[in-house]
mmCIF file of C-alpha atoms in Angstrom:
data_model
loop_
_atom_site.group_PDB
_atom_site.id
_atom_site.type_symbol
_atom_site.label_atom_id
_atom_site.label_comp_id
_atom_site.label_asym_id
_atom_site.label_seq_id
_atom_site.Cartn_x
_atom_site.Cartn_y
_atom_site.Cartn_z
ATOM 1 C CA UNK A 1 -13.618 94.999 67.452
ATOM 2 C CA UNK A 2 -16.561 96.233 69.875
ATOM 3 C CA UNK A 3 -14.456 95.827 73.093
ATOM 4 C CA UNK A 4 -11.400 97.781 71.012
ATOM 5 C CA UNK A 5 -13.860 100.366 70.222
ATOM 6 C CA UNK A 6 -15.907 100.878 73.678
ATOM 7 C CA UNK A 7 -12.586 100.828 75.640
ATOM 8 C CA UNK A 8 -11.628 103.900 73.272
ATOM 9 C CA UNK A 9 -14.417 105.476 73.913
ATOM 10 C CA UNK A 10 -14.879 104.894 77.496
ATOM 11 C CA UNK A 11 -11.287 106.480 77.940
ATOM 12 C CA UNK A 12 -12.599 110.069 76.285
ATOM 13 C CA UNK A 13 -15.368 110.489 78.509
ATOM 14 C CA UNK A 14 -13.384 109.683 81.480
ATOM 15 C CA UNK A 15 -10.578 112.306 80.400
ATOM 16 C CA UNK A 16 -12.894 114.655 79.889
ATOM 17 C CA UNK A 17 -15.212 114.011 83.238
ATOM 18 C CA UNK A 18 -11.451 114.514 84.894
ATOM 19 C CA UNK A 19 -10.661 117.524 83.177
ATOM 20 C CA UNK A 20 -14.231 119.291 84.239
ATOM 21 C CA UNK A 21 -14.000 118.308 87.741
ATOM 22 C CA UNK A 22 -10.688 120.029 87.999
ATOM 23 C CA UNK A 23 -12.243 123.329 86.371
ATOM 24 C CA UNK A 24 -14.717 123.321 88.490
ATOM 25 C CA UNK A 25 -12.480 122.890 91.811
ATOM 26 C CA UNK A 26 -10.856 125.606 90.413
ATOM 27 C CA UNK A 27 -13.539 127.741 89.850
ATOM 28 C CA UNK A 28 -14.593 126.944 93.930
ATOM 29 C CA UNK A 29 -11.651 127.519 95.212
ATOM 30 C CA UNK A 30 -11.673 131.123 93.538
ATOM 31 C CA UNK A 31 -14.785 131.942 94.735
ATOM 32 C CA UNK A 32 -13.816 130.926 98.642
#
């Protein structure tokens, strides 16, 4: 049960590290 649960919670922050690292390309690329 711990591996079930740390794999599902490893996967959120991972989404989530990918989803701020595209808003903040985004963010450069309308500043440039």
């Amino acid at each position: 049960m711990d591996l079930v649960n740390n794999r599902g919670l490893n996967l959120m922050p991972n989404f989530l590290l990918i989803v701020v690292v595209l808003l903040l390309m985004l963010i450069l690329v309308k500043l440039m």
